[in-house]
JSON list of C-alpha atoms in Angstrom, two decimals:
[
{"chain": "O", "resi": 238, "resn": "MET", "atom": "CA", "xyz": [0.00, 0.00, 0.00]},
{"chain": "O", "resi": 239, "resn": "GLY", "atom": "CA", "xyz": [1.38, 3.43, -0.96]},
{"chain": "O", "resi": 240, "resn": "ARG", "atom": "CA", "xyz": [1.90, 6.35, 1.35]},
{"chain": "O", "resi": 241, "resn": "THR", "atom": "CA", "xyz": [-0.41, 9.34, 1.18]},
{"chain": "O", "resi": 242, "resn": "LEU", "atom": "CA", "xyz": [0.80, 12.86, 0.60]},
{"chain": "O", "resi": 243, "resn": "GLU", "atom": "CA", "xyz": [0.36, 13.71, 4.26]},
{"chain": "O", "resi": 244, "resn": "SER", "atom": "CA", "xyz": [2.16, 10.65, 5.67]},
{"chain": "O", "resi": 245, "resn": "PHE", "atom": "CA", "xyz": [5.18, 9.97, 3.49]},
{"chain": "O", "resi": 246, "resn": "GLN", "atom": "CA", "xyz": [8.75, 10.16, 4.77]},
{"chain": "O", "resi": 247, "resn": "ILE", "atom": "CA", "xyz": [11.40, 11.53, 2.46]},
{"chain": "O", "resi": 248, "resn": "GLY", "atom": "CA", "xyz": [15.05, 10.79, 3.03]},
{"chain": "O", "resi": 249, "resn": "TYR", "atom": "CA", "xyz": [17.01, 13.69, 1.64]},
{"chain": "O", "resi": 250, "resn": "SER", "atom": "CA", "xyz": [20.65, 14.48, 2.44]},
{"chain": "O", "resi": 251, "resn": "GLY", "atom": "CA", "xyz": [20.34, 13.13, 5.96]},
{"chain": "O", "resi": 252, "resn": "ARG", "atom": "CA", "xyz": [17.13, 15.05, 6.68]},
{"chain": "O", "resi": 253, "resn": "VAL", "atom": "CA", "xyz": [13.62, 13.67, 6.75]},
{"chain": "O", "resi": 254, "resn": "LEU", "atom": "CA", "xyz": [10.92, 15.82, 5.21]},
{"chain": "O", "resi": 255, "resn": "ALA", "atom": "CA", "xyz": [7.68, 14.51, 6.65]},
{"chain": "O", "resi": 256, "resn": "SER", "atom": "CA", "xyz": [4.96, 16.85, 5.42]},
{"chain": "O", "resi": 257, "resn": "PRO", "atom": "CA", "xyz": [3.96, 19.02, 2.48]},
{"chain": "O", "resi": 258, "resn": "GLU", "atom": "CA", "xyz": [4.80, 22.04, 4.64]},
{"chain": "O", "resi": 259, "resn": "GLN", "atom": "CA", "xyz": [8.35, 20.78, 5.14]},
{"chain": "O", "resi": 260, "resn": "ILE", "atom": "CA", "xyz": [8.69, 20.11, 1.42]},
{"chain": "O", "resi": 261, "resn": "ALA", "atom": "CA", "xyz": [7.47, 23.63, 0.71]},
{"chain": "O", "resi": 262, "resn": "GLU", "atom": "CA", "xyz": [10.00, 25.03, 3.20]},
{"chain": "O", "resi": 263, "resn": "GLU", "atom": "CA", "xyz": [12.84, 23.10, 1.51]},
{"chain": "O", "resi": 264, "resn": "LEU", "atom": "CA", "xyz": [11.74, 24.34, -1.92]},
{"chain": "O", "resi": 265, "resn": "ARG", "atom": "CA", "xyz": [11.82, 27.95, -0.70]},
{"chain": "O", "resi": 266, "resn": "ARG", "atom": "CA", "xyz": [15.21, 27.37, 0.94]},
{"chain": "O", "resi": 267, "resn": "ARG", "atom": "CA", "xyz": [16.48, 26.24, -2.49]},
{"chain": "O", "resi": 268, "resn": "GLY", "atom": "CA", "xyz": [15.14, 29.41, -4.11]},
{"chain": "O", "resi": 269, "resn": "LEU", "atom": "CA", "xyz": [12.03, 27.85, -5.64]},
{"chain": "O", "resi": 270, "resn": "ARG", "atom": "CA", "xyz": [8.45, 28.96, -5.28]},
{"chain": "O", "resi": 271, "resn": "ALA", "atom": "CA", "xyz": [6.57, 26.30, -3.35]},
{"chain": "O", "resi": 272, "resn": "THR", "atom": "CA", "xyz": [3.76, 25.74, -5.84]},
{"chain": "O", "resi": 273, "resn": "ARG", "atom": "CA", "xyz": [1.21, 23.00, -5.34]},
{"chain": "O", "resi": 274, "resn": "PRO", "atom": "CA", "xyz": [2.47, 21.08, -8.43]},
{"chain": "O", "resi": 275, "resn": "ARG", "atom": "CA", "xyz": [6.09, 21.16, -7.22]},
{"chain": "O", "resi": 276, "resn": "VAL", "atom": "CA", "xyz": [5.17, 19.99, -3.73]},
{"chain": "O", "resi": 277, "resn": "SER", "atom": "CA", "xyz": [2.88, 17.27, -5.11]},
{"chain": "O", "resi": 278, "resn": "VAL", "atom": "CA", "xyz": [5.39, 16.09, -7.71]},
{"chain": "O", "resi": 279, "resn": "TYR", "atom": "CA", "xyz": [8.23, 15.91, -5.17]},
{"chain": "O", "resi": 280, "resn": "ALA", "atom": "CA", "xyz": [5.96, 14.01, -2.79]},
{"chain": "O", "resi": 281, "resn": "ALA", "atom": "CA", "xyz": [4.99, 11.58, -5.55]},
{"chain": "O", "resi": 282, "resn": "VAL", "atom": "CA", "xyz": [8.60, 10.91, -6.60]},
{"chain": "O", "resi": 283, "resn": "SER", "atom": "CA", "xyz": [9.47, 10.32, -2.95]},
{"chain": "O", "resi": 284, "resn": "ALA", "atom": "CA", "xyz": [6.56, 8.01, -2.28]},
{"chain": "O", "resi": 285, "resn": "LEU", "atom": "CA", "xyz": [6.86, 5.87, -5.40]},
{"chain": "O", "resi": 286, "resn": "PRO", "atom": "CA", "xyz": [9.19, 2.88, -5.31]},
{"chain": "O", "resi": 287, "resn": "GLY", "atom": "CA", "xyz": [12.17, 2.73, -7.60]},
{"chain": "O", "resi": 288, "resn": "HIS", "atom": "CA", "xyz": [12.73, 5.31, -10.29]},
{"chain": "O", "resi": 289, "resn": "PRO", "atom": "CA", "xyz": [9.33, 6.43, -11.61]},
{"chain": "O", "resi": 290, "resn": "GLU", "atom": "CA", "xyz": [8.65, 7.81, -15.07]},
{"chain": "O", "resi": 291, "resn": "VAL", "atom": "CA", "xyz": [6.59, 10.97, -15.64]},
{"chain": "O", "resi": 292, "resn": "ARG", "atom": "CA", "xyz": [3.44, 8.92, -16.33]},
{"chain": "O", "resi": 293, "resn": "GLU", "atom": "CA", "xyz": [3.75, 7.15, -12.96]},
{"chain": "O", "resi": 294, "resn": "ILE", "atom": "CA", "xyz": [4.40, 10.43, -11.16]},
{"chain": "O", "resi": 295, "resn": "LEU", "atom": "CA", "xyz": [1.33, 12.02, -12.75]},
{"chain": "O", "resi": 296, "resn": "GLU", "atom": "CA", "xyz": [-0.81, 9.01, -11.80]},
{"chain": "O", "resi": 297, "resn": "ARG", "atom": "CA", "xyz": [0.44, 9.21, -8.19]},
{"chain": "O", "resi": 298, "resn": "VAL", "atom": "CA", "xyz": [-0.29, 12.95, -7.91]},
{"chain": "O", "resi": 299, "resn": "GLU", "atom": "CA", "xyz": [-3.81, 12.32, -9.23]},
{"chain": "O", "resi": 300, "resn": "ALA", "atom": "CA", "xyz": [-4.31, 9.32, -6.91]},
{"chain": "O", "resi": 301, "resn": "ASP", "atom": "CA", "xyz": [-3.37, 11.59, -3.99]},
{"chain": "O", "resi": 302, "resn": "GLY", "atom": "CA", "xyz": [-6.15, 13.98, -5.02]},
{"chain": "O", "resi": 303, "resn": "GLY", "atom": "CA", "xyz": [-4.02, 16.45, -6.95]},
{"chain": "O", "resi": 304, "resn": "ARG", "atom": "CA", "xyz": [-4.95, 17.97, -10.29]},
{"chain": "O", "resi": 305, "resn": "VAL", "atom": "CA", "xyz": [-1.98, 18.75, -12.46]},
{"chain": "O", "resi": 306, "resn": "SER", "atom": "CA", "xyz": [-1.24, 18.71, -16.17]},
{"chain": "O", "resi": 307, "resn": "THR", "atom": "CA", "xyz": [1.44, 16.54, -17.72]},
{"chain": "O", "resi": 308, "resn": "GLN", "atom": "CA", "xyz": [3.32, 19.72, -18.68]},
{"chain": "O", "resi": 309, "resn": "ALA", "atom": "CA", "xyz": [3.22, 20.92, -15.06]},
{"chain": "O", "resi": 310, "resn": "VAL", "atom": "CA", "xyz": [4.79, 17.61, -14.00]},
{"chain": "O", "resi": 311, "resn": "TYR", "atom": "CA", "xyz": [7.59, 18.04, -16.55]},
{"chain": "O", "resi": 312, "resn": "ASP", "atom": "CA", "xyz": [8.11, 21.67, -15.50]},
{"chain": "O", "resi": 313, "resn": "SER", "atom": "CA", "xyz": [8.15, 20.75, -11.80]},
{"chain": "O", "resi": 314, "resn": "LEU", "atom": "CA", "xyz": [10.64, 17.93, -12.35]},
{"chain": "O", "resi": 315, "resn": "GLU", "atom": "CA", "xyz": [12.92, 20.24, -14.33]},
{"chain": "O", "resi": 316, "resn": "ALA", "atom": "CA", "xyz": [12.87, 22.84, -11.53]},
{"chain": "O", "resi": 317, "resn": "LEU", "atom": "CA", "xyz": [13.37, 20.19, -8.82]},
{"chain": "O", "resi": 318, "resn": "ALA", "atom": "CA", "xyz": [16.31, 18.68, -10.72]},
{"chain": "O", "resi": 319, "resn": "ALA", "atom": "CA", "xyz": [17.92, 22.08, -11.26]},
{"chain": "O", "resi": 320, "resn": "ALA", "atom": "CA", "xyz": [17.61, 22.74, -7.51]},
{"chain": "O", "resi": 321, "resn": "GLY", "atom": "CA", "xyz": [19.23, 19.39, -6.70]},
{"chain": "O", "resi": 322, "resn": "LEU", "atom": "CA", "xyz": [16.12, 17.91, -5.07]},
{"chain": "O", "resi": 323, "resn": "VAL", "atom": "CA", "xyz": [15.57, 15.13, -7.62]},
{"chain": "O", "resi": 324, "resn": "ARG", "atom": "CA", "xyz": [17.88, 13.35, -10.00]},
{"chain": "O", "resi": 325, "resn": "ARG", "atom": "CA", "xyz": [16.93, 12.58, -13.59]},
{"chain": "O", "resi": 326, "resn": "ILE", "atom": "CA", "xyz": [18.33, 9.43, -15.14]},
{"chain": "O", "resi": 327, "resn": "GLU", "atom": "CA", "xyz": [17.83, 8.36, -18.74]},
{"chain": "O", "resi": 328, "resn": "PRO", "atom": "CA", "xyz": [18.84, 4.77, -19.40]},
{"chain": "O", "resi": 329, "resn": "ALA", "atom": "CA", "xyz": [19.37, 4.23, -23.14]},
{"chain": "O", "resi": 330, "resn": "GLY", "atom": "CA", "xyz": [16.11, 3.40, -24.88]},
{"chain": "O", "resi": 331, "resn": "SER", "atom": "CA", "xyz": [13.99, 4.34, -21.82]},
{"chain": "O", "resi": 332, "resn": "ALA", "atom": "CA", "xyz": [11.91, 7.27, -20.79]},
{"chain": "O", "resi": 333, "resn": "ALA", "atom": "CA", "xyz": [13.46, 9.60, -18.23]},
{"chain": "O", "resi": 334, "resn": "ARG", "atom": "CA", "xyz": [13.17, 8.36, -14.66]},
{"chain": "O", "resi": 335, "resn": "PHE", "atom": "CA", "xyz": [13.46, 10.32, -11.43]},
{"chain": "O", "resi": 336, "resn": "GLU", "atom": "CA", "xyz": [14.60, 9.73, -7.88]},
{"chain": "O", "resi": 337, "resn": "THR", "atom": "CA", "xyz": [15.10, 11.70, -4.67]},
{"chain": "O", "resi": 338, "resn": "ARG", "atom": "CA", "xyz": [18.41, 10.02, -3.87]},
{"chain": "O", "resi": 339, "resn": "VAL", "atom": "CA", "xyz": [20.74, 12.89, -4.72]},
{"chain": "O", "resi": 340, "resn": "GLY", "atom": "CA", "xyz": [24.07, 14.18, -3.55]},
{"chain": "O", "resi": 341, "resn": "ASP", "atom": "CA", "xyz": [25.81, 10.83, -3.18]},
{"chain": "O", "resi": 342, "resn": "ASN", "atom": "CA", "xyz": [27.87, 8.74, -5.52]},
{"chain": "O", "resi": 343, "resn": "HIS", "atom": "CA", "xyz": [25.64, 5.92, -6.73]},
{"chain": "O", "resi": 344, "resn": "HIS", "atom": "CA", "xyz": [24.90, 4.26, -10.03]},
{"chain": "O", "resi": 345, "resn": "HIS", "atom": "CA", "xyz": [22.07, 2.21, -11.53]},
{"chain": "O", "resi": 346, "resn": "ILE", "atom": "CA", "xyz": [21.37, -1.25, -12.84]},
{"chain": "O", "resi": 347, "resn": "VAL", "atom": "CA", "xyz": [18.62, -1.65, -15.45]},
{"chain": "O", "resi": 348, "resn": "CYS", "atom": "CA", "xyz": [16.82, -4.83, -16.49]},
{"chain": "O", "resi": 349, "resn": "ARG", "atom": "CA", "xyz": [16.99, -5.32, -20.27]},
{"chain": "O", "resi": 350, "resn": "VAL", "atom": "CA", "xyz": [13.63, -7.12, -20.26]},
{"chain": "O", "resi": 351, "resn": "CYS", "atom": "CA", "xyz": [11.27, -5.11, -18.04]},
{"chain": "O", "resi": 352, "resn": "GLY", "atom": "CA", "xyz": [13.22, -1.89, -17.44]},
{"chain": "O", "resi": 353, "resn": "ALA", "atom": "CA", "xyz": [13.31, -2.21, -13.64]},
{"chain": "O", "resi": 354, "resn": "THR", "atom": "CA", "xyz": [15.94, 0.21, -12.34]},
{"chain": "O", "resi": 355, "resn": "HIS", "atom": "CA", "xyz": [17.77, -0.10, -9.03]},
{"chain": "O", "resi": 356, "resn": "ASP", "atom": "CA", "xyz": [20.44, 1.89, -7.24]},
{"chain": "O", "resi": 357, "resn": "ILE", "atom": "CA", "xyz": [23.92, 0.48, -6.83]},
{"chain": "O", "resi": 358, "resn": "ASP", "atom": "CA", "xyz": [26.36, 2.09, -4.44]},
{"chain": "O", "resi": 359, "resn": "CYS", "atom": "CA", "xyz": [29.68, 2.99, -5.98]},
{"chain": "O", "resi": 360, "resn": "ALA", "atom": "CA", "xyz": [32.46, 0.74, -4.72]},
{"chain": "O", "resi": 361, "resn": "ALA", "atom": "CA", "xyz": [35.19, 3.22, -5.66]},
{"chain": "O", "resi": 362, "resn": "GLY", "atom": "CA", "xyz": [34.14, 5.91, -3.19]},
{"chain": "O", "resi": 363, "resn": "GLU", "atom": "CA", "xyz": [33.76, 9.61, -3.88]},
{"chain": "O", "resi": 364, "resn": "ALA", "atom": "CA", "xyz": [32.79, 11.19, -7.17]},
{"chain": "O", "resi": 365, "resn": "PRO", "atom": "CA", "xyz": [34.03, 10.94, -9.78]},
{"chain": "O", "resi": 366, "resn": "CYS", "atom": "CA", "xyz": [34.58, 7.24, -9.25]},
{"chain": "O", "resi": 367, "resn": "LEU", "atom": "CA", "xyz": [36.10, 6.84, -12.71]},
{"chain": "O", "resi": 368, "resn": "SER", "atom": "CA", "xyz": [38.66, 9.00, -14.46]},
{"chain": "O", "resi": 369, "resn": "PRO", "atom": "CA", "xyz": [38.90, 9.17, -18.24]},
{"chain": "O", "resi": 370, "resn": "ALA", "atom": "CA", "xyz": [42.27, 8.62, -19.91]},
{"chain": "O", "resi": 371, "resn": "SER", "atom": "CA", "xyz": [41.91, 12.07, -21.42]},
{"chain": "O", "resi": 372, "resn": "ALA", "atom": "CA", "xyz": [39.31, 14.61, -20.29]},
{"chain": "O", "resi": 373, "resn": "GLY", "atom": "CA", "xyz": [40.01, 17.04, -23.14]},
{"chain": "O", "resi": 374, "resn": "GLY", "atom": "CA", "xyz": [40.39, 19.96, -20.75]},
{"chain": "O", "resi": 375, "resn": "PHE", "atom": "CA", "xyz": [37.18, 19.21, -18.83]},
{"chain": "O", "resi": 376, "resn": "LEU", "atom": "CA", "xyz": [37.17, 19.27, -15.05]},
{"chain": "O", "resi": 377, "resn": "VAL", "atom": "CA", "xyz": [35.43, 15.94, -14.34]},
{"chain": "O", "resi": 378, "resn": "ASP", "atom": "CA", "xyz": [33.21, 16.02, -11.27]},
{"chain": "O", "resi": 379, "resn": "GLU", "atom": "CA", "xyz": [30.98, 13.00, -11.82]},
{"chain": "O", "resi": 380, "resn": "ALA", "atom": "CA", "xyz": [30.87, 9.67, -13.62]},
{"chain": "O", "resi": 381, "resn": "GLU", "atom": "CA", "xyz": [27.48, 8.12, -14.29]},
{"chain": "O", "resi": 382, "resn": "VAL", "atom": "CA", "xyz": [27.54, 4.36, -14.74]},
{"chain": "O", "resi": 383, "resn": "THR", "atom": "CA", "xyz": [24.60, 2.24, -15.86]},
{"chain": "O", "resi": 384, "resn": "PHE", "atom": "CA", "xyz": [24.88, -1.52, -15.53]},
{"chain": "O", "resi": 385, "resn": "TRP", "atom": "CA", "xyz": [22.59, -3.66, -17.70]},
{"chain": "O", "resi": 386, "resn": "GLY", "atom": "CA", "xyz": [21.35, -7.17, -17.04]},
{"chain": "O", "resi": 387, "resn": "ILE", "atom": "CA", "xyz": [18.24, -9.25, -16.39]},
{"chain": "O", "resi": 388, "resn": "CYS", "atom": "CA", "xyz": [16.49, -8.89, -13.04]},
{"chain": "O", "resi": 389, "resn": "PRO", "atom": "CA", "xyz": [15.64, -11.96, -10.93]},
{"chain": "O", "resi": 390, "resn": "ASP", "atom": "CA", "xyz": [11.92, -11.82, -11.84]},
{"chain": "O", "resi": 391, "resn": "CYS", "atom": "CA", "xyz": [12.65, -11.74, -15.57]},
{"chain": "O", "resi": 392, "resn": "GLN", "atom": "CA", "xyz": [15.24, -14.49, -15.21]},
{"chain": "O", "resi": 393, "resn": "LEU", "atom": "CA", "xyz": [12.46, -16.72, -13.89]},
{"chain": "O", "resi": 394, "resn": "LEU", "atom": "CA", "xyz": [10.09, -15.70, -16.70]},
{"chain": "O", "resi": 395, "resn": "THR", "atom": "CA", "xyz": [12.64, -16.15, -19.47]},
{"chain": "O", "resi": 396, "resn": "ALA", "atom": "CA", "xyz": [14.18, -19.39, -18.21]},
{"chain": "O", "resi": 397, "resn": "ALA", "atom": "CA", "xyz": [14.27, -22.01, -20.93]},
{"chain": "O", "resi": 398, "resn": "PRO", "atom": "CA", "xyz": [11.47, -24.53, -20.58]},
{"chain": "O", "resi": 399, "resn": "GLU", "atom": "CA", "xyz": [12.59, -27.99, -19.66]},
{"chain": "O", "resi": 400, "resn": "LYS", "atom": "CA", "xyz": [12.96, -30.33, -22.63]},
{"chain": "O", "resi": 401, "resn": "SER", "atom": "CA", "xyz": [10.59, -33.23, -22.73]},
{"chain": "O", "resi": 402, "resn": "GLU", "atom": "CA", "xyz": [11.08, -36.66, -24.23]},
{"chain": "O", "resi": 403, "resn": "GLU", "atom": "CA", "xyz": [8.19, -36.08, -26.64]},
{"chain": "O", "resi": 404, "resn": "SER", "atom": "CA", "xyz": [8.55, -34.05, -29.80]},
{"chain": "O", "resi": 405, "resn": "PRO", "atom": "CA", "xyz": [6.67, -30.77, -29.81]},
{"chain": "O", "resi": 406, "resn": "PRO", "atom": "CA", "xyz": [3.51, -30.67, -31.91]},
{"chain": "O", "resi": 407, "resn": "ARG", "atom": "CA", "xyz": [4.14, -29.83, -35.55]},
{"chain": "O", "resi": 408, "resn": "THR", "atom": "CA", "xyz": [2.86, -26.57, -36.99]},
{"chain": "O", "resi": 409, "resn": "GLU", "atom": "CA", "xyz": [0.87, -26.27, -40.23]},
{"chain": "O", "resi": 410, "resn": "LEU", "atom": "CA", "xyz": [3.91, -24.74, -41.90]},
{"chain": "O", "resi": 411, "resn": "GLN", "atom": "CA", "xyz": [6.06, -27.72, -40.92]},
{"chain": "O", "resi": 412, "resn": "GLU", "atom": "CA", "xyz": [3.38, -30.10, -42.17]},
{"chain": "O", "resi": 413, "resn": "GLU", "atom": "CA", "xyz": [3.23, -28.32, -45.56]},
{"chain": "O", "resi": 414, "resn": "SER", "atom": "CA", "xyz": [7.01, -28.34, -45.95]},
{"chain": "O", "resi": 415, "resn": "GLN", "atom": "CA", "xyz": [7.03, -32.13, -45.53]},
{"chain": "O", "resi": 416, "resn": "ARG", "atom": "CA", "xyz": [4.58, -32.65, -48.44]}
]
């Protein structure tokens, strides 16, 4: 069962924001106007498991009784990301996803089958955890790594069926080719 807007707990940089009022206060502290869409969108991203897409965030805001346009969700996410309150990730071939885990050095693993995305702590320590052979004059401050694989649930679903002693039934096409 999901958390409601009034009861969610947000872990953010060691602080817990427990109410819409506290979210609004943090938005203002970051130089943002605390609009209803921004507060609702941040609450939705925080309450949803994993790394939700815009569609999921919009559905959550609406389920919590909010009325907001899809464009307002995009605008709110852009402002929240610019303020460092949410992080946008874009795994290749996927829609943008968002999370409230910001300000640390972590990466992601994405399932090639279902798109499930999970956080992975960086084993190398502080950012950037990787250094390019040549940065071309750039001052590198972050390395974003995405691991790809097949999640445990999809491994079970895609496991090869056990072979039986009997031959599988022949298709019409196979029958015709034998004539």
